[in-house]
């Protein structure tokens, strides 16, 4: 019985191989993939606009352009296509005449500004001209104004040619949270809320001071703006985001709406980052209610509504132990649509505005990344293991593909993914995936166990190019969503709270045991690897078990105690682990991959970006040095100018090729 899933997959793959395209997915296909995202339906429901990110291999950079497709699927047009430029955050104006977007496309712009493109034709024109650039924006329902989030600038900072001539000033840091990946060292500069008049070009700053504003959202009558902020002393020391409301004119004062100590509608929680949304009558605001602040990112986010004039919130999904995101009101204000992160999936749900049963509207064994709806027409950004994200029309019952940005995959033989389930050492049921090489196989295969980052995230039923590359190269790929993962409730996610490298190690080893027991994995040719927490958990596993013959550990840390104060997680660490000088035993216990590195015998490839402030490179350097000193086969790959997530296309390809070369050298000889 245990072999049934793999047997079915192997038979299906063998049949598919005889009728499929001639080649498997490989590292060069990374440059061919297009990332489709951010769908928005026009006010009349007739069109969908969305962003498409692609790679220019000659310039070795990504470009993002705006596309538009009619809801009936008959017409598709690229709205922007200038080589060397990028545009993002497409939105329809409330009358549907214009498409706006953010771009730094003009020669004198270093930061994004709002641009406006008339759908009747012609070139886009730049609306805003803020030195610090525009981070986010929202149209007022009457179409006359924009709410903007604008970054402060250092008035004394050199610009233009002066940047090359002047010695940079010392960076003065006086904040608790003083570094942020990509943004660098954090000082006194903030992001603030502005209102911009489209006709006159006049901008008024509504909010100032020492706090950040984010995610603006207009009331239906265009008189008020809701936004998210942390407006209290020492806000760096917590994650207590709240929703505020302000009248949309200069001189108005923001009024706090939510008072929950948790993170209400945080802009940086790894979900879609959707703003709070007003009901059609303006009486209610829907948002994501934060959980217990002591559980930080492990806590479940619920859907709640709160009176826009103030009052107690109504939690609509209290009985649903799953994260929710991106709520949208129905046109009559009687219900809400929202995304649900479930076990290995994300689906579109609906609930009455007064609460009650949740209805699954769309989504099955796939992943819905985003959605938008107008006039009864819904657009989904949807992916599955055999297809990258594309835009689909949803009529309430069935989906119909609208975008076709990755049609080249029709000529590629893809590997099929199966869902798996197995028991960990303590009897806990763990869910995961298995992918066999295209064409399957009847003998045991060299097998790679891949581990996701986070840890508060999960592997889902979406397209995974890295798995396809490995499978296309002859490897079986297995993966688990161990404890610490989301999608299966708060208790499961918090199973590794202050206990990293404990039960999650056992869950990963159970995944490998399961593949061996099913007759798929060759126990003598097991590899392992991951990025971020996936790299961390790789370190924990190889310091706990010697079965793996090759490992890749990207952007990881092992000496947690020595990492304190060197990255952007001070608040999370202190909340979960305690202060190092008071809870030293906890910090030392979870630092065992470094403090007991002499247990490691697995040849390990370490990788990272030299500008990473999320998990700084020195953490990987420490592990490389430790293994090198002990004579364990190891290597360190440093990507210049890269942050926590690699962005240079040639580096992305290089990383995948190095994975293959490392695994080949240790698992195929």
XYZ file of C-alpha atoms in Angstrom:
669
model
C 0.000 0.000 0.000
C 2.819 2.425 0.819
C 4.193 2.187 -2.729
C 0.929 3.098 -4.435
C 1.544 6.833 -4.863
C 4.973 6.334 -6.378
C 3.837 3.409 -8.524
C 1.007 5.443 -10.023
C 3.350 8.361 -10.666
C 5.968 6.138 -12.301
C 3.386 4.540 -14.586
C 1.958 7.924 -15.530
C 5.391 9.334 -16.222
C 6.417 6.318 -18.291
C 3.298 6.716 -20.418
C 3.834 10.468 -20.690
C 7.458 9.987 -21.743
C 6.406 8.025 -24.787
C 4.068 10.816 -25.898
C 5.788 13.906 -24.513
C 8.110 16.639 -25.702
C 11.713 15.574 -26.294
C 13.540 17.429 -23.551
C 13.316 17.984 -19.820
C 13.354 21.295 -17.958
C 16.912 22.590 -17.440
C 18.847 25.523 -15.983
C 18.534 27.591 -19.164
C 14.764 27.487 -18.883
C 14.999 29.777 -15.860
C 15.626 32.652 -18.265
C 12.563 31.711 -20.312
C 10.120 31.691 -17.420
C 7.850 34.687 -17.008
C 6.464 35.635 -13.614
C 2.826 36.741 -13.907
C 1.260 38.606 -10.982
C -0.966 41.376 -9.621
C -4.236 41.000 -11.602
C -6.761 43.851 -11.535
C -10.162 43.862 -13.215
C -11.407 47.031 -14.921
C -14.419 48.765 -13.307
C -16.714 47.493 -16.081
C -15.377 43.940 -15.704
C -14.308 43.759 -19.345
C -10.513 43.768 -18.970
C -7.778 42.445 -16.721
C -4.439 44.201 -16.292
C -1.440 42.427 -14.775
C 2.354 42.502 -14.435
C 4.762 40.206 -16.288
C 8.365 39.859 -15.124
C 10.900 38.453 -17.567
C 14.667 38.204 -18.011
C 16.841 40.096 -20.468
C 19.804 37.746 -20.743
C 21.943 40.228 -22.690
C 21.634 42.868 -19.976
C 21.545 40.249 -17.214
C 18.574 41.849 -15.507
C 14.869 41.446 -14.908
C 12.254 43.619 -16.560
C 8.603 43.934 -15.598
C 5.958 45.157 -18.029
C 2.213 45.682 -17.930
C -0.157 43.569 -20.010
C -3.914 43.709 -20.526
C -6.317 40.979 -21.627
C -10.034 41.153 -22.323
C -12.087 39.048 -19.932
C -13.403 36.999 -22.834
C -9.785 36.147 -23.704
C -10.054 37.322 -27.313
C -7.656 40.269 -27.069
C -4.296 40.570 -25.322
C -2.053 43.631 -25.580
C 1.230 44.645 -23.928
C 0.665 48.122 -22.519
C 4.348 48.777 -21.810
C 7.291 47.197 -23.553
C 10.279 49.551 -23.558
C 13.499 47.585 -23.324
C 15.590 48.430 -20.293
C 12.637 49.786 -18.321
C 10.268 48.273 -15.792
C 6.782 49.038 -14.577
C 4.784 47.556 -11.696
C 1.619 47.916 -9.608
C -0.856 48.386 -12.476
C -4.250 49.855 -11.571
C -7.293 51.028 -13.524
C -8.547 54.520 -12.819
C -12.081 54.450 -11.335
C -13.622 55.459 -14.684
C -11.590 52.783 -16.483
C -10.064 55.252 -18.930
C -6.512 55.072 -17.619
C -4.060 52.470 -16.440
C -1.631 53.775 -13.828
C 1.584 52.140 -12.715
C 4.821 52.726 -10.826
C 8.103 53.118 -12.673
C 11.468 54.833 -12.529
C 11.590 54.820 -16.319
C 12.720 58.385 -17.048
C 16.439 59.201 -17.142
C 16.316 61.611 -14.212
C 14.430 59.223 -11.891
C 16.180 56.895 -9.487
C 12.975 55.967 -7.696
C 9.491 54.941 -8.733
C 6.910 57.559 -9.663
C 3.243 57.225 -10.648
C 2.641 57.155 -14.389
C -0.638 57.416 -16.276
C -1.436 55.705 -19.573
C -4.544 56.642 -21.534
C -6.117 53.443 -22.882
C -7.257 55.373 -25.954
C -3.608 55.560 -27.028
C -0.459 57.617 -26.713
C 2.530 57.588 -24.403
C 2.334 57.306 -20.646
C 2.923 60.536 -18.743
C 4.587 60.924 -15.382
C 2.254 62.237 -12.685
C 4.480 62.523 -9.634
C 8.002 63.767 -9.057
C 9.056 63.002 -5.496
C 12.755 62.786 -4.784
C 12.250 59.834 -2.458
C 9.932 58.061 -4.868
C 6.491 56.529 -4.408
C 6.284 53.208 -2.567
C 2.522 52.623 -2.891
C -0.596 54.381 -4.144
C -4.386 54.111 -4.331
C -7.011 55.891 -6.441
C -9.810 57.797 -4.728
C -13.173 56.370 -5.856
C -14.092 59.687 -7.512
C -10.919 59.467 -9.603
C -9.699 62.932 -8.652
C -6.914 62.115 -6.214
C -4.312 59.547 -5.311
C -3.240 58.486 -1.847
C 0.527 58.067 -1.938
C 3.139 56.573 0.332
C 6.247 58.683 -0.258
C 9.708 58.063 1.142
C 11.597 60.760 3.041
C 14.938 61.839 1.613
C 18.152 63.012 3.174
C 18.342 66.655 2.098
C 22.085 66.675 2.591
C 22.748 63.495 0.623
C 24.679 63.984 -2.635
C 22.868 63.214 -5.876
C 23.733 62.809 -9.539
C 27.392 63.347 -10.365
C 28.042 64.509 -6.802
C 27.640 60.931 -5.623
C 30.893 60.048 -7.320
C 32.690 63.157 -6.122
C 31.722 63.397 -2.462
C 32.776 61.141 0.379
C 29.661 59.569 1.902
C 28.712 60.879 5.317
C 28.949 58.565 8.333
C 25.754 56.608 8.973
C 24.316 57.477 12.367
C 22.260 54.681 13.902
C 20.167 55.112 17.038
C 17.327 52.639 16.478
C 16.623 49.236 17.991
C 15.925 47.679 14.569
C 18.747 49.264 12.650
C 19.126 47.127 9.533
C 16.826 45.870 6.803
C 17.736 43.686 3.860
C 17.948 45.659 0.581
C 17.173 48.952 2.364
C 20.354 48.896 4.433
C 20.936 50.674 7.722
C 17.817 52.271 9.168
C 17.999 55.889 10.265
C 15.443 58.687 10.744
C 13.941 58.585 7.251
C 10.317 57.428 7.056
C 7.532 56.702 4.547
C 4.628 59.136 4.809
C 1.061 59.514 3.542
C 0.341 62.161 0.902
C -2.721 63.111 -1.122
C -2.074 64.045 -4.754
C -4.523 65.958 -6.937
C -4.438 64.407 -10.426
C -5.637 67.501 -12.320
C -3.417 70.124 -10.689
C -0.448 67.970 -9.690
C -0.560 69.431 -6.176
C 0.518 67.151 -3.333
C -0.307 67.568 0.363
C 1.435 65.627 3.097
C -1.198 64.358 5.509
C 0.965 62.654 8.103
C 4.464 63.382 9.341
C 6.623 62.502 12.296
C 8.721 59.570 13.418
C 6.410 56.829 12.195
C 5.801 54.952 8.957
C 2.539 54.879 7.040
C 1.679 52.082 4.620
C -1.105 50.525 2.538
C -3.570 53.425 1.993
C -7.223 52.690 1.254
C -9.977 55.220 0.418
C -13.492 55.353 1.816
C -16.229 54.990 -0.842
C -17.093 58.702 -0.676
C -13.413 59.721 -1.142
C -13.413 61.665 2.118
C -11.250 59.452 4.333
C -8.202 57.217 4.046
C -7.400 54.152 6.112
C -3.767 53.178 6.469
C -1.508 50.957 8.535
C 1.123 52.239 10.969
C 2.916 51.656 14.257
C 2.433 54.988 16.030
C 3.839 54.438 19.482
C 7.153 54.871 21.258
C 9.868 52.291 20.556
C 7.812 50.835 17.695
C 10.876 48.935 16.495
C 10.599 46.690 19.528
C 7.289 45.074 18.559
C 5.126 44.100 15.623
C 2.069 46.008 16.812
C 0.738 47.350 13.517
C -2.659 49.027 13.732
C -5.156 50.569 11.340
C -5.693 54.325 11.405
C -8.209 56.557 9.639
C -7.647 60.164 8.586
C -9.764 62.755 6.781
C -8.265 63.270 3.339
C -7.212 66.893 3.704
C -4.218 68.767 5.019
C -4.245 69.437 8.743
C -6.334 66.403 9.659
C -5.174 64.120 12.456
C -5.041 60.325 12.190
C -7.374 58.389 14.470
C -6.498 54.874 15.697
C -9.056 52.275 14.727
C -7.635 48.974 15.990
C -5.999 48.453 19.379
C -5.086 44.776 19.251
C -1.504 44.229 20.530
C -0.848 41.862 17.633
C 0.064 42.708 14.051
C -3.130 44.018 12.435
C -2.785 44.009 8.654
C 1.030 44.261 8.677
C 2.555 45.309 5.344
C 5.562 42.996 5.589
C 4.283 39.633 6.819
C 5.110 37.657 3.709
C 1.505 37.454 2.518
C 0.132 39.506 -0.373
C 0.332 42.797 1.495
C -3.271 43.762 0.748
C -4.542 46.958 2.410
C -7.540 47.213 4.737
C -10.715 47.548 2.648
C -13.874 49.618 3.156
C -17.370 48.191 2.806
C -19.419 49.700 -0.048
C -21.448 51.789 2.413
C -18.313 53.012 4.217
C -19.442 51.710 7.595
C -16.970 48.861 7.991
C -13.321 48.098 7.275
C -12.136 44.538 6.683
C -8.577 43.548 7.582
C -6.276 40.763 8.771
C -6.348 40.503 12.559
C -3.014 39.610 14.132
C -2.677 36.788 16.623
C -0.863 36.497 19.940
C 2.182 38.801 19.661
C 4.245 36.305 21.671
C 3.868 33.856 18.786
C 5.139 36.430 16.250
C 4.932 34.941 12.706
C 3.742 31.564 13.997
C 0.367 33.100 14.957
C -2.660 32.624 12.698
C -4.002 35.708 10.911
C -7.807 35.953 10.913
C -10.307 37.970 8.893
C -12.027 40.690 10.893
C -14.263 43.701 10.269
C -14.415 46.814 12.423
C -16.730 49.861 12.349
C -14.979 52.638 10.411
C -16.045 55.172 13.066
C -14.557 53.043 15.827
C -15.724 50.154 17.951
C -15.099 46.516 18.660
C -13.950 44.274 15.810
C -15.919 41.272 14.662
C -13.674 38.267 13.966
C -15.200 36.331 11.085
C -12.817 33.375 10.828
C -12.137 32.648 14.502
C -13.059 28.985 13.970
C -10.737 28.646 10.962
C -7.217 27.792 12.103
C -5.671 29.022 8.857
C -4.077 32.257 7.656
C -6.283 34.495 5.534
C -5.376 37.330 3.204
C -6.548 39.899 0.639
C -10.208 40.438 1.606
C -12.589 42.072 -0.870
C -16.214 43.067 -0.259
C -19.052 41.934 -2.467
C -20.789 44.725 -4.380
C -23.765 44.633 -1.991
C -21.574 44.571 1.111
C -23.166 41.387 2.421
C -20.146 39.115 2.100
C -16.390 39.046 1.607
C -14.043 37.094 -0.620
C -10.593 36.262 0.727
C -7.663 33.905 0.271
C -7.121 30.964 2.623
C -3.688 29.396 3.101
C -4.409 25.716 3.627
C -2.435 22.477 3.670
C -0.205 22.745 0.552
C -2.795 24.949 -1.184
C -4.330 28.402 -1.175
C -7.951 28.834 -2.187
C -10.591 31.535 -2.568
C -13.197 31.584 0.163
C -16.336 33.553 0.962
C -18.079 34.420 4.207
C -21.035 36.586 5.194
C -20.106 39.974 6.613
C -21.907 38.984 9.797
C -19.985 35.732 10.083
C -20.972 32.115 9.637
C -19.884 29.242 7.465
C -17.009 29.651 5.018
C -17.615 28.622 1.420
C -14.817 27.468 -0.854
C -15.380 29.484 -4.023
C -12.388 28.526 -6.168
C -9.237 26.468 -5.897
C -8.567 22.791 -5.367
C -5.161 21.112 -5.446
C -3.399 24.202 -6.791
C -2.355 27.629 -5.504
C -4.198 30.926 -5.960
C -1.697 33.729 -5.406
C -3.999 36.734 -5.899
C -7.420 37.696 -7.198
C -9.564 40.697 -8.118
C -13.227 41.052 -8.948
C -15.571 43.620 -10.531
C -19.047 43.385 -12.029
C -19.215 39.695 -11.213
C -16.005 38.976 -13.139
C -13.140 37.496 -11.123
C -9.526 37.179 -12.217
C -7.220 34.706 -10.489
C -3.436 34.443 -10.464
C -3.189 30.670 -10.288
C -0.418 28.094 -10.460
C -0.079 24.319 -10.235
C 2.914 21.929 -10.263
C 2.827 21.673 -14.076
C 2.206 25.335 -14.883
C 3.689 28.603 -13.601
C 1.338 31.339 -12.480
C -0.964 32.685 -15.181
C -4.099 34.820 -15.094
C -7.420 32.974 -15.263
C -11.000 34.152 -15.632
C -13.377 32.655 -13.088
C -17.121 32.601 -13.759
C -18.177 31.240 -10.383
C -17.810 27.615 -11.429
C -14.917 27.102 -13.821
C -11.621 28.760 -14.657
C -10.465 29.793 -18.111
C -6.863 30.746 -18.860
C -6.408 34.345 -20.029
C -2.652 34.881 -20.111
C -0.237 32.595 -21.932
C 3.153 33.916 -20.935
C 4.790 30.512 -20.458
C 3.581 28.599 -23.480
C 7.158 27.513 -24.247
C 6.633 24.789 -21.641
C 4.459 22.930 -24.138
C 7.744 21.841 -25.706
C 9.248 20.741 -22.387
C 8.785 17.378 -20.697
C 7.875 18.208 -17.109
C 8.031 16.005 -14.051
C 4.812 15.335 -12.161
C 4.396 16.058 -8.449
C 2.635 13.725 -6.021
C 1.438 14.576 -2.533
C 2.783 12.377 0.255
C 1.981 11.754 3.901
C 4.067 9.974 6.541
C 4.628 9.753 10.281
C 7.457 11.487 12.110
C 9.413 9.874 14.948
C 6.869 10.969 17.582
C 3.887 9.863 15.489
C 2.993 13.297 14.115
C 1.591 13.154 10.591
C 3.696 15.190 8.165
C 2.688 16.125 4.627
C 4.982 16.569 1.685
C 5.698 15.988 -1.981
C 7.579 13.673 -4.289
C 8.714 14.290 -7.854
C 10.283 11.631 -10.062
C 12.344 12.339 -13.179
C 10.312 12.624 -16.406
C 9.739 9.088 -17.608
C 9.891 7.686 -14.090
C 12.107 4.722 -13.331
C 12.027 1.220 -11.949
C 15.205 1.364 -9.869
C 16.099 3.335 -6.783
C 17.167 6.866 -7.637
C 19.599 9.423 -6.250
C 17.245 11.601 -4.240
C 17.344 15.219 -3.083
C 15.454 16.383 0.008
C 14.670 20.088 -0.442
C 13.692 22.267 2.523
C 11.668 25.482 2.397
C 12.540 28.784 4.046
C 10.618 30.778 6.592
C 10.199 28.664 8.602
C 6.665 30.121 8.714
C 5.792 29.224 5.123
C 5.200 26.023 3.179
C 5.774 24.169 -0.041
C 2.536 24.365 -2.004
C 0.986 22.914 -5.132
C 2.542 25.463 -7.430
C 5.223 25.358 -10.105
C 8.694 24.796 -8.670
C 11.418 25.344 -11.303
C 14.180 24.174 -8.972
C 12.513 20.806 -8.483
C 11.949 20.538 -12.225
C 15.651 21.187 -12.884
C 16.714 18.496 -10.421
C 14.152 15.995 -11.682
C 15.061 16.771 -15.282
C 18.640 15.922 -14.379
C 17.720 12.456 -13.153
C 17.011 13.017 -9.462
C 13.971 12.140 -7.434
C 12.971 15.210 -5.422
C 11.232 14.914 -2.069
C 10.061 17.668 0.262
C 8.198 18.023 3.524
C 6.262 20.730 5.311
C 7.720 20.032 8.755
C 6.547 21.540 11.991
C 7.149 25.261 11.812
C 5.340 25.349 8.468
C 2.101 27.216 7.890
C -1.009 25.784 6.267
C -1.915 23.353 9.046
C -2.796 25.615 11.912
C -1.159 27.571 14.687
C -0.146 24.647 16.899
C 1.638 22.910 14.032
C 3.406 26.128 13.026
C 4.493 26.830 16.601
C 5.811 23.296 17.042
C 9.399 24.568 16.816
C 8.908 27.727 18.884
C 12.264 28.370 20.601
C 13.213 24.839 19.523
C 14.710 25.158 16.047
C 16.374 22.011 14.831
C 14.288 19.702 17.030
C 11.091 18.062 15.771
C 11.525 19.680 12.357
C 14.721 17.629 11.943
C 12.770 14.478 12.764
C 10.064 15.468 10.264
C 12.632 15.922 7.490
C 14.325 12.615 8.289
C 10.912 10.935 8.197
C 10.453 12.307 4.676
C 13.703 10.639 3.606
C 12.775 7.408 5.429
C 9.431 7.376 3.637
C 11.043 7.697 0.182
C 13.455 4.866 0.994
C 10.676 2.650 2.359
C 8.632 3.178 -0.799
C 11.520 1.900 -2.892
C 12.187 5.219 -4.640
C 15.223 6.715 -2.906
C 18.601 5.046 -2.903
C 19.662 5.289 0.774
C 23.303 5.472 -0.315
C 22.673 8.474 -2.575
C 20.715 11.005 -0.536
C 21.227 14.751 -0.869
C 19.701 17.647 1.043
C 19.522 21.416 0.756
C 17.631 24.667 1.090
C 17.845 28.460 1.301
C 17.329 30.773 4.306
C 15.641 28.680 7.029
C 15.875 25.859 4.510
C 19.643 26.254 4.740
C 19.462 26.517 8.518
C 17.448 23.322 8.787
C 19.909 21.661 6.406
C 22.633 22.556 8.911
C 20.571 21.106 11.747
C 19.908 17.875 9.849
C 23.503 17.172 8.810
C 24.654 17.930 12.366
C 22.099 15.354 13.604
C 22.397 12.570 11.030
C 25.171 11.371 8.741
C 23.110 9.637 6.035
C 23.288 12.490 3.513
C 26.174 12.373 1.067
C 25.808 15.956 -0.196
C 24.248 19.169 1.115
C 23.700 22.718 -0.116
C 23.106 25.413 2.492
C 22.171 28.839 1.173
C 21.882 32.096 3.142
C 21.911 30.192 6.427
C 23.035 30.567 10.013
C 24.212 27.924 12.484
C 25.868 29.925 15.264
C 22.681 31.643 16.405
C 24.253 33.080 19.541
C 26.958 34.867 17.544
C 24.347 36.123 15.089
C 22.534 38.295 17.636
C 22.537 41.945 16.596
C 23.928 41.261 13.143
C 20.667 40.928 11.203
C 17.132 42.327 11.020
C 15.478 39.891 13.460
C 16.299 41.340 16.876
C 12.638 41.703 17.894
C 11.704 38.199 16.768
C 14.743 36.635 18.428
C 14.189 38.386 21.753
C 10.485 37.497 21.749
C 10.990 33.841 20.869
C 14.365 33.004 22.405
C 14.811 35.616 25.128
C 17.816 37.844 25.697
C 21.059 35.973 25.001
C 22.623 36.953 28.311
C 19.537 35.751 30.221
C 18.500 32.738 28.131
C 21.987 31.649 27.106
C 21.129 27.956 27.315
C 18.377 28.346 24.708
C 20.659 30.210 22.313
C 23.452 27.676 22.755
C 21.088 24.734 22.305
C 19.863 25.915 18.911
C 23.434 26.767 17.846
C 24.479 23.127 17.859
C 25.345 22.858 14.117
C 28.251 25.228 14.749
C 29.088 24.423 18.363
C 29.096 20.717 17.461
C 30.233 21.033 13.871
C 32.553 18.101 14.506
C 29.501 15.869 14.100
C 29.151 16.866 10.445
C 30.613 14.602 7.775
C 28.386 15.612 4.860
C 30.126 17.458 1.999
C 28.405 20.841 2.050
C 28.212 23.743 -0.387
C 27.541 27.103 1.295
C 26.166 30.065 -0.686
C 25.069 33.637 -0.006
C 24.937 37.258 -1.065
C 27.558 39.619 0.310
C 24.967 42.340 1.082
C 22.473 40.090 2.860
C 21.124 41.730 6.034
C 18.451 39.083 6.521
C 20.882 36.224 7.157
C 24.273 37.878 6.670
C 27.020 36.110 4.757
C 29.317 35.810 7.771
C 27.029 33.074 9.111
C 27.769 30.877 6.107
C 31.413 31.858 6.299
C 31.582 30.513 9.852
C 30.216 27.137 8.811
C 32.459 26.959 5.775
C 35.464 27.713 7.974
C 34.441 25.079 10.518
C 34.039 22.312 7.938
C 37.182 23.381 6.128
C 39.158 23.181 9.373
C 37.869 19.657 9.976
C 38.730 18.469 6.477
C 35.119 17.986 5.364
C 34.609 18.617 1.641
C 33.133 22.113 1.429
C 33.007 25.231 -0.684
C 31.696 28.776 -0.260
C 30.015 30.664 -3.115
C 29.635 34.425 -2.668
C 27.353 36.430 -4.966
C 28.576 40.060 -5.154
C 26.044 42.823 -4.616
C 23.255 40.379 -3.758
C 20.859 40.500 -0.847
C 18.952 37.641 0.800
C 17.174 36.762 -2.412
C 19.316 36.626 -5.527
C 18.093 38.904 -8.323
C 20.785 38.890 -11.027
C 19.641 36.330 -13.635
C 23.104 34.914 -14.315
C 23.547 34.330 -10.582
C 20.200 32.531 -10.416
C 21.332 30.226 -13.191
C 24.751 29.814 -11.605
C 23.197 28.734 -8.307
C 21.107 26.008 -9.925
C 24.080 24.765 -11.956
C 26.231 24.630 -8.822
C 23.540 22.601 -7.082
C 23.596 20.114 -9.936
C 27.389 19.964 -10.059
C 27.672 19.466 -6.302
C 25.037 16.771 -6.142
C 26.429 15.055 -9.253
C 29.934 14.983 -7.811
C 28.784 13.270 -4.624
C 25.706 11.275 -5.609
C 26.312 10.071 -9.164
C 29.892 8.817 -8.974
